Amino acid sequence: MRTYALYLVRRFAQFILVVFIGINIAYLITHLTPVDPVEQAISSVTMFGQSSPEMVEVMRKTLRELYGLEGSAWEQYVSFWRRMATGDFGPSLSAFPTPVSTLIWQALPWTLGLLVSSTLIAWIVGNFLGGLAGYYRKNSLLKALGILAMSLQPIPYYIVAFILLVVFGFLWPVLPISGGAEMNIDRQGFAFAASIVKHSILPALSLVLVGLGAWFIGMRSLVSNIVTEDYVTYAELGGVDRRRILFSYVMRNALSPQLTGLALSLGAIFNGAIITEFVFGYPGMGTLLVRAVNAGDYSLVLGITSVSIIAVASAILVIDIIYPLLDPRVARS
């Protein structure tokens, strides 16, 4: 276990370094933007009325203190990390005076629910169909599914989202194309849960259709190699039921690398769906980020980016900590 302890120390140090570098890059990019949030806020306030120069100056000083822009660049940087330690990203410019952390926590469950469910569905369906295609290699329907999977895999998920939007929103309008749930509905009952599922079908489907192709192709390749193994041939000659051979011998052994891939996919779950959420007006982190960029709300952009960096790095860290423990050699050492 001493070797594993040293591994944990190195891995945790890498985690701290990745988070530190990532957030610093996000901080640098947001502060290099030509948009000045203070001047933009003052312009919005004074657009429809007259204000005295003294009043504008007081407002400018107050806003600069509020957004952590007082002092030199180094003082602003130190102030940012001091606030980061307490989870305080300041108020949102586009939704003033709502704190950035409040907006993030409101959007985060929507993104997690959408991405986790779509990733798991794509993994289950893709591996199941890929396993069948690899074992029953002469089946015409499974061959057609393989061609379809290879055709869908390279298509960007947002293109699929636009196609689904046109088909099910205009040509055959049977599903909602915007929002996360119906408005003015009781948020405690079954009707609200059913509305959430209904509104998530199209954005989830766009992610599932693209992700399914990779799992299908990977599983089919693994199964195609395993069916040539001696123990599979022996089982077939011994008269073992083909379904038992497929599920107990072949697919069970092929799932190990696919489980590793699933863990990595869940770890990097915040990498996708930004455009998909925006296309369908889904109230998640992606939509919130796009609106923050369009509004020049760099406090919100920085907050979303920082949370995403920490979440992805933490998920991968947990995977890297747990996965070696599944190796019997590590458990015995």
Short mmCIF file of C-alpha atoms in Angstrom, two decimals:
data_model
loop_
_atom_site.label_atom_id
_atom_site.label_comp_id
_atom_site.label_asym_id
_atom_site.label_seq_id
_atom_site.Cartn_x
_atom_site.Cartn_y
_atom_site.Cartn_z
CA MET A 1 0.00 0.00 0.00
CA ARG A 2 3.00 2.31 0.30
CA THR A 3 3.27 2.46 -3.49
CA TYR A 4 -0.42 3.27 -3.71
CA ALA A 5 -0.03 6.02 -1.09
CA LEU A 6 2.76 7.63 -3.12
CA TYR A 7 0.52 7.37 -6.19
CA LEU A 8 -2.27 9.18 -4.30
CA VAL A 9 0.09 11.99 -3.28
CA ARG A 10 1.30 12.47 -6.88
CA ARG A 11 -2.22 12.27 -8.25
CA PHE A 12 -3.56 14.82 -5.75
CA ALA A 13 -0.67 17.16 -6.56
CA GLN A 14 -1.56 16.85 -10.25
CA PHE A 15 -5.18 17.64 -9.39
CA ILE A 16 -4.20 20.84 -7.56
CA LEU A 17 -1.91 21.87 -10.43
CA VAL A 18 -4.57 21.24 -13.11
CA VAL A 19 -7.21 23.21 -11.19
CA PHE A 20 -4.80 26.06 -10.47
CA ILE A 21 -3.60 26.37 -14.07
CA GLY A 22 -7.10 25.97 -15.52
CA ILE A 23 -8.68 28.63 -13.32
CA ASN A 24 -5.74 30.99 -13.92
CA ILE A 25 -6.19 30.65 -17.69
CA ALA A 26 -9.92 31.33 -17.31
CA TYR A 27 -9.16 34.35 -15.10
CA LEU A 28 -6.66 35.72 -17.64
CA ILE A 29 -8.99 35.27 -20.62
CA THR A 30 -12.00 36.87 -18.91
CA HIS A 31 -9.90 39.85 -17.76
CA LEU A 32 -8.47 40.38 -21.25
CA THR A 33 -11.95 40.79 -22.72
CA PRO A 34 -12.58 44.29 -24.13
CA VAL A 35 -15.93 44.47 -22.32
CA ASP A 36 -15.79 46.51 -19.10
CA PRO A 37 -18.64 45.28 -16.85
CA VAL A 38 -18.62 48.44 -14.74
CA GLU A 39 -18.94 50.83 -17.68
CA GLN A 40 -21.55 48.56 -19.26
CA ALA A 41 -23.62 48.61 -16.08
CA ILE A 42 -23.33 52.41 -15.83
CA SER A 43 -24.37 52.79 -19.47
CA SER A 44 -27.43 50.64 -18.86
CA VAL A 45 -28.46 52.72 -15.84
CA THR A 46 -27.88 56.14 -17.45
CA MET A 47 -29.30 55.24 -20.86
CA PHE A 48 -32.82 56.45 -20.14
CA GLY A 49 -32.10 59.31 -17.74
CA GLN A 50 -29.70 62.00 -16.67
CA SER A 51 -27.28 61.49 -13.79
CA SER A 52 -24.87 63.93 -12.27
CA PRO A 53 -21.14 63.29 -12.73
CA GLU A 54 -20.75 62.92 -8.97
CA MET A 55 -23.47 60.25 -8.89
CA VAL A 56 -21.87 58.35 -11.79
CA GLU A 57 -18.48 58.41 -10.07
CA VAL A 58 -19.96 57.06 -6.82
CA MET A 59 -21.70 54.33 -8.82
CA ARG A 60 -18.46 53.49 -10.65
CA LYS A 61 -16.49 53.21 -7.38
CA THR A 62 -19.19 51.07 -5.77
CA LEU A 63 -19.38 48.70 -8.73
CA ARG A 64 -15.62 48.33 -8.97
CA GLU A 65 -15.50 47.32 -5.30
CA LEU A 66 -18.44 44.98 -5.85
CA TYR A 67 -16.80 43.24 -8.81
CA GLY A 68 -13.36 43.06 -7.17
CA LEU A 69 -11.76 45.49 -9.64
CA GLU A 70 -10.27 47.88 -7.11
CA GLY A 71 -6.51 48.17 -6.79
CA SER A 72 -3.68 46.93 -9.00
CA ALA A 73 -3.81 43.80 -11.16
CA TRP A 74 -2.02 41.82 -8.44
CA GLU A 75 -4.44 43.01 -5.75
CA GLN A 76 -7.38 42.03 -7.97
CA TYR A 77 -5.82 38.60 -8.53
CA VAL A 78 -5.26 38.01 -4.79
CA SER A 79 -8.81 39.22 -4.08
CA PHE A 80 -10.15 36.78 -6.66
CA TRP A 81 -8.45 33.76 -5.05
CA ARG A 82 -9.54 34.92 -1.61
CA ARG A 83 -13.16 34.96 -2.79
CA MET A 84 -12.67 31.67 -4.65
CA ALA A 85 -11.71 29.97 -1.39
CA THR A 86 -15.18 30.75 -0.02
CA GLY A 87 -17.06 30.04 -3.25
CA ASP A 88 -17.87 33.73 -3.75
CA PHE A 89 -17.77 34.82 -7.41
CA GLY A 90 -19.54 38.09 -6.73
CA PRO A 91 -22.83 39.28 -8.22
CA SER A 92 -23.89 38.58 -11.77
CA LEU A 93 -23.88 41.57 -14.09
CA SER A 94 -26.64 40.24 -16.34
CA ALA A 95 -28.87 39.22 -13.38
CA PHE A 96 -27.78 41.85 -10.84
CA PRO A 97 -27.81 41.59 -7.83
CA THR A 98 -28.18 37.77 -7.88
CA PRO A 99 -24.89 36.09 -6.84
CA VAL A 100 -23.09 34.04 -9.48
CA SER A 101 -23.04 31.02 -7.16
CA THR A 102 -26.85 31.08 -6.93
CA LEU A 103 -27.25 31.04 -10.71
CA ILE A 104 -24.74 28.17 -11.03
CA TRP A 105 -26.45 26.03 -8.39
CA GLN A 106 -29.80 26.61 -10.09
CA ALA A 107 -28.47 25.45 -13.48
CA LEU A 108 -26.15 22.64 -12.32
CA PRO A 109 -28.83 19.98 -11.55
CA TRP A 110 -30.33 20.39 -15.03
CA THR A 111 -26.97 19.81 -16.74
CA LEU A 112 -26.04 16.89 -14.49
CA GLY A 113 -29.41 15.21 -15.03
CA LEU A 114 -29.25 15.64 -18.81
CA LEU A 115 -25.63 14.60 -19.33
CA VAL A 116 -25.49 11.71 -16.85
CA SER A 117 -28.70 10.15 -18.17
CA SER A 118 -27.78 10.59 -21.85
CA THR A 119 -24.26 9.19 -21.27
CA LEU A 120 -25.59 6.12 -19.45
CA ILE A 121 -28.30 5.48 -22.05
CA ALA A 122 -25.81 5.76 -24.92
CA TRP A 123 -23.40 3.43 -23.09
CA ILE A 124 -26.02 0.75 -22.34
CA VAL A 125 -27.71 0.77 -25.75
CA GLY A 126 -24.45 1.10 -27.69
CA ASN A 127 -22.75 -1.77 -25.87
CA PHE A 128 -25.79 -4.03 -26.11
CA LEU A 129 -26.25 -3.53 -29.85
CA GLY A 130 -22.49 -3.58 -30.46
CA GLY A 131 -22.20 -6.90 -28.61
CA LEU A 132 -24.99 -8.41 -30.72
CA ALA A 133 -23.40 -7.09 -33.92
CA GLY A 134 -20.01 -8.53 -32.99
CA TYR A 135 -21.41 -11.97 -32.17
CA TYR A 136 -24.04 -12.28 -34.91
CA ARG A 137 -21.83 -10.93 -37.67
CA LYS A 138 -24.03 -12.15 -40.54
CA ASN A 139 -27.24 -10.51 -39.31
CA SER A 140 -28.40 -7.96 -41.94
CA LEU A 141 -30.20 -5.70 -39.48
CA LEU A 142 -27.15 -5.48 -37.19
CA LYS A 143 -24.94 -4.75 -40.21
CA ALA A 144 -27.26 -1.87 -41.13
CA LEU A 145 -27.06 -0.59 -37.53
CA GLY A 146 -23.26 -0.69 -37.80
CA ILE A 147 -23.33 1.46 -40.94
CA LEU A 148 -25.72 3.89 -39.23
CA ALA A 149 -23.51 4.06 -36.13
CA MET A 150 -20.40 4.81 -38.21
CA SER A 151 -22.36 7.50 -40.08
CA LEU A 152 -23.57 9.21 -36.90
CA GLN A 153 -20.31 9.11 -34.93
CA PRO A 154 -18.42 11.90 -36.78
CA ILE A 155 -21.43 14.26 -36.89
CA PRO A 156 -21.19 17.09 -34.31
CA TYR A 157 -23.88 16.73 -31.65
CA TYR A 158 -25.23 20.23 -32.29
CA ILE A 159 -25.93 19.37 -35.95
CA VAL A 160 -28.01 16.43 -34.76
CA ALA A 161 -29.71 18.80 -32.31
CA PHE A 162 -30.70 21.18 -35.14
CA ILE A 163 -32.04 18.28 -37.22
CA LEU A 164 -34.14 17.00 -34.31
CA LEU A 165 -35.35 20.53 -33.67
CA VAL A 166 -36.58 20.89 -37.26
CA VAL A 167 -38.13 17.41 -37.44
CA PHE A 168 -39.89 17.26 -34.07
CA GLY A 169 -40.45 20.97 -33.61
CA PHE A 170 -41.79 22.00 -37.02
CA LEU A 171 -42.31 19.09 -39.42
CA TRP A 172 -43.86 16.79 -36.79
CA PRO A 173 -44.41 18.90 -33.66
CA VAL A 174 -44.97 16.22 -31.03
CA LEU A 175 -42.28 17.16 -28.50
CA PRO A 176 -41.43 20.43 -26.69
CA ILE A 177 -38.45 22.22 -28.23
CA SER A 178 -37.63 24.74 -25.51
CA GLY A 179 -37.28 24.96 -21.74
CA GLY A 180 -36.74 22.39 -19.02
CA ALA A 181 -40.37 21.99 -17.93
CA GLU A 182 -43.79 23.54 -18.38
CA MET A 183 -44.36 26.89 -16.75
CA ASN A 184 -46.96 27.45 -14.02
CA ILE A 185 -46.96 23.81 -12.95
CA ASP A 186 -46.80 22.41 -9.43
CA ARG A 187 -43.15 21.56 -8.83
CA GLN A 188 -43.91 18.93 -6.20
CA GLY A 189 -46.04 16.44 -8.09
CA PHE A 190 -45.68 13.72 -10.71
CA ALA A 191 -46.80 16.08 -13.47
CA PHE A 192 -43.66 18.19 -12.97
CA ALA A 193 -41.37 15.14 -13.17
CA ALA A 194 -43.16 13.97 -16.33
CA SER A 195 -42.77 17.46 -17.83
CA ILE A 196 -39.02 17.42 -17.11
CA VAL A 197 -38.64 14.05 -18.85
CA LYS A 198 -40.69 15.22 -21.83
CA HIS A 199 -38.66 18.42 -22.28
CA SER A 200 -35.36 16.53 -21.98
CA ILE A 201 -36.11 13.96 -24.71
CA LEU A 202 -34.82 15.98 -27.67
CA PRO A 203 -31.60 17.36 -26.09
CA ALA A 204 -30.83 13.94 -24.60
CA LEU A 205 -31.59 12.19 -27.90
CA SER A 206 -29.14 14.43 -29.77
CA LEU A 207 -26.39 13.42 -27.34
CA VAL A 208 -27.37 9.74 -27.27
CA LEU A 209 -27.42 9.33 -31.05
CA VAL A 210 -23.88 10.68 -31.42
CA GLY A 211 -22.43 8.96 -28.35
CA LEU A 212 -24.06 5.64 -29.15
CA GLY A 213 -21.99 5.21 -32.31
CA ALA A 214 -18.64 5.17 -30.50
CA TRP A 215 -19.81 2.62 -27.91
CA PHE A 216 -21.36 0.45 -30.65
CA ILE A 217 -18.19 0.36 -32.75
CA GLY A 218 -15.93 -0.23 -29.75
CA MET A 219 -18.03 -3.08 -28.36
CA ARG A 220 -18.41 -4.72 -31.76
CA SER A 221 -14.64 -4.73 -32.24
CA LEU A 222 -14.01 -6.20 -28.78
CA VAL A 223 -16.62 -8.93 -29.21
CA SER A 224 -15.35 -9.79 -32.71
CA ASN A 225 -11.92 -10.53 -31.19
CA ILE A 226 -13.27 -12.46 -28.20
CA VAL A 227 -15.48 -14.84 -30.25
CA THR A 228 -12.34 -16.33 -31.78
CA GLU A 229 -10.94 -17.34 -28.37
CA ASP A 230 -10.61 -21.04 -27.59
CA TYR A 231 -12.96 -21.02 -24.61
CA VAL A 232 -15.78 -19.55 -26.73
CA THR A 233 -15.22 -22.16 -29.47
CA TYR A 234 -15.18 -24.92 -26.83
CA ALA A 235 -18.45 -23.68 -25.32
CA GLU A 236 -20.11 -23.62 -28.74
CA LEU A 237 -18.90 -27.16 -29.53
CA GLY A 238 -20.11 -28.29 -26.11
CA GLY A 239 -23.66 -27.19 -26.92
CA VAL A 240 -23.87 -24.29 -24.48
CA ASP A 241 -26.80 -21.99 -25.24
CA ARG A 242 -25.67 -19.21 -27.57
CA ARG A 243 -27.34 -16.50 -25.49
CA ARG A 244 -25.47 -17.68 -22.42
CA ILE A 245 -22.21 -17.67 -24.38
CA LEU A 246 -22.92 -14.14 -25.61
CA PHE A 247 -23.87 -12.56 -22.30
CA SER A 248 -21.89 -14.63 -19.77
CA TYR A 249 -18.69 -15.34 -21.66
CA VAL A 250 -18.26 -12.83 -24.47
CA MET A 251 -19.91 -9.52 -23.51
CA ARG A 252 -19.00 -9.88 -19.84
CA ASN A 253 -15.30 -10.02 -20.71
CA ALA A 254 -15.60 -7.24 -23.27
CA LEU A 255 -17.20 -4.82 -20.77
CA SER A 256 -14.03 -4.18 -18.76
CA PRO A 257 -12.47 -1.63 -21.17
CA GLN A 258 -15.92 -0.18 -21.84
CA LEU A 259 -16.42 0.44 -18.13
CA THR A 260 -13.12 2.33 -18.08
CA GLY A 261 -14.35 4.41 -21.01
CA LEU A 262 -17.63 5.10 -19.20
CA ALA A 263 -15.79 6.30 -16.12
CA LEU A 264 -13.70 8.69 -18.22
CA SER A 265 -16.82 9.91 -20.04
CA LEU A 266 -18.58 10.64 -16.75
CA GLY A 267 -15.46 12.40 -15.52
CA ALA A 268 -15.44 14.73 -18.52
CA ILE A 269 -19.20 15.23 -18.48
CA PHE A 270 -19.05 19.04 -18.53
CA ASN A 271 -17.20 19.04 -21.85
CA GLY A 272 -20.35 18.66 -23.93
CA ALA A 273 -23.88 19.89 -24.47
CA ILE A 274 -23.18 23.64 -24.33
CA ILE A 275 -24.59 24.27 -27.81
CA THR A 276 -27.24 21.54 -27.44
CA GLU A 277 -28.60 23.18 -24.30
CA PHE A 278 -28.67 26.56 -26.00
CA VAL A 279 -30.39 25.18 -29.12
CA PHE A 280 -33.24 23.77 -27.02
CA GLY A 281 -33.25 26.59 -24.47
CA TYR A 282 -32.50 24.04 -21.76
CA PRO A 283 -31.91 25.77 -18.38
CA GLY A 284 -28.49 24.22 -17.75
CA MET A 285 -24.91 25.40 -17.47
CA GLY A 286 -24.44 25.57 -21.25
CA THR A 287 -27.32 27.98 -21.80
CA LEU A 288 -26.22 30.04 -18.79
CA LEU A 289 -22.66 30.25 -20.16
CA VAL A 290 -23.72 31.36 -23.65
CA ARG A 291 -26.00 34.05 -22.23
CA ALA A 292 -23.23 35.24 -19.92
CA VAL A 293 -20.81 35.54 -22.85
CA ASN A 294 -23.36 37.45 -24.93
CA ALA A 295 -24.05 39.81 -22.01
CA GLY A 296 -20.37 40.39 -21.26
CA ASP A 297 -20.96 39.03 -17.75
CA TYR A 298 -17.41 37.87 -17.13
CA SER A 299 -18.07 37.22 -13.41
CA LEU A 300 -20.62 34.59 -14.41
CA VAL A 301 -18.38 33.24 -17.20
CA LEU A 302 -15.49 32.89 -14.77
CA GLY A 303 -17.70 31.26 -12.15
CA ILE A 304 -19.12 28.67 -14.58
CA THR A 305 -15.68 27.93 -16.02
CA SER A 306 -14.10 27.53 -12.58
CA VAL A 307 -16.85 25.21 -11.34
CA SER A 308 -16.58 23.12 -14.53
CA ILE A 309 -12.80 22.82 -14.19
CA ILE A 310 -13.04 21.77 -10.55
CA ALA A 311 -15.90 19.31 -11.25
CA VAL A 312 -14.16 17.60 -14.18
CA ALA A 313 -10.79 17.41 -12.37
CA SER A 314 -12.47 16.07 -9.21
CA ALA A 315 -14.41 13.40 -11.09
CA ILE A 316 -11.29 12.17 -12.87
CA LEU A 317 -9.38 12.24 -9.56
CA VAL A 318 -12.01 10.03 -7.91
CA ILE A 319 -11.87 7.61 -10.85
CA ASP A 320 -8.07 7.49 -10.69
CA ILE A 321 -8.22 6.79 -6.94
CA ILE A 322 -10.84 4.04 -7.10
CA TYR A 323 -9.82 2.24 -10.29
CA PRO A 324 -6.40 0.95 -9.06
CA LEU A 325 -8.13 -0.58 -6.03
CA LEU A 326 -10.01 -2.91 -8.38
CA ASP A 327 -6.68 -4.47 -9.35
CA PRO A 328 -6.02 -7.46 -7.02
CA ARG A 329 -2.27 -6.74 -7.12
CA VAL A 330 -2.86 -3.29 -5.56
CA ALA A 331 -5.17 -4.73 -2.95
CA ARG A 332 -2.53 -7.28 -1.89
CA SER A 333 0.39 -4.79 -1.84
#
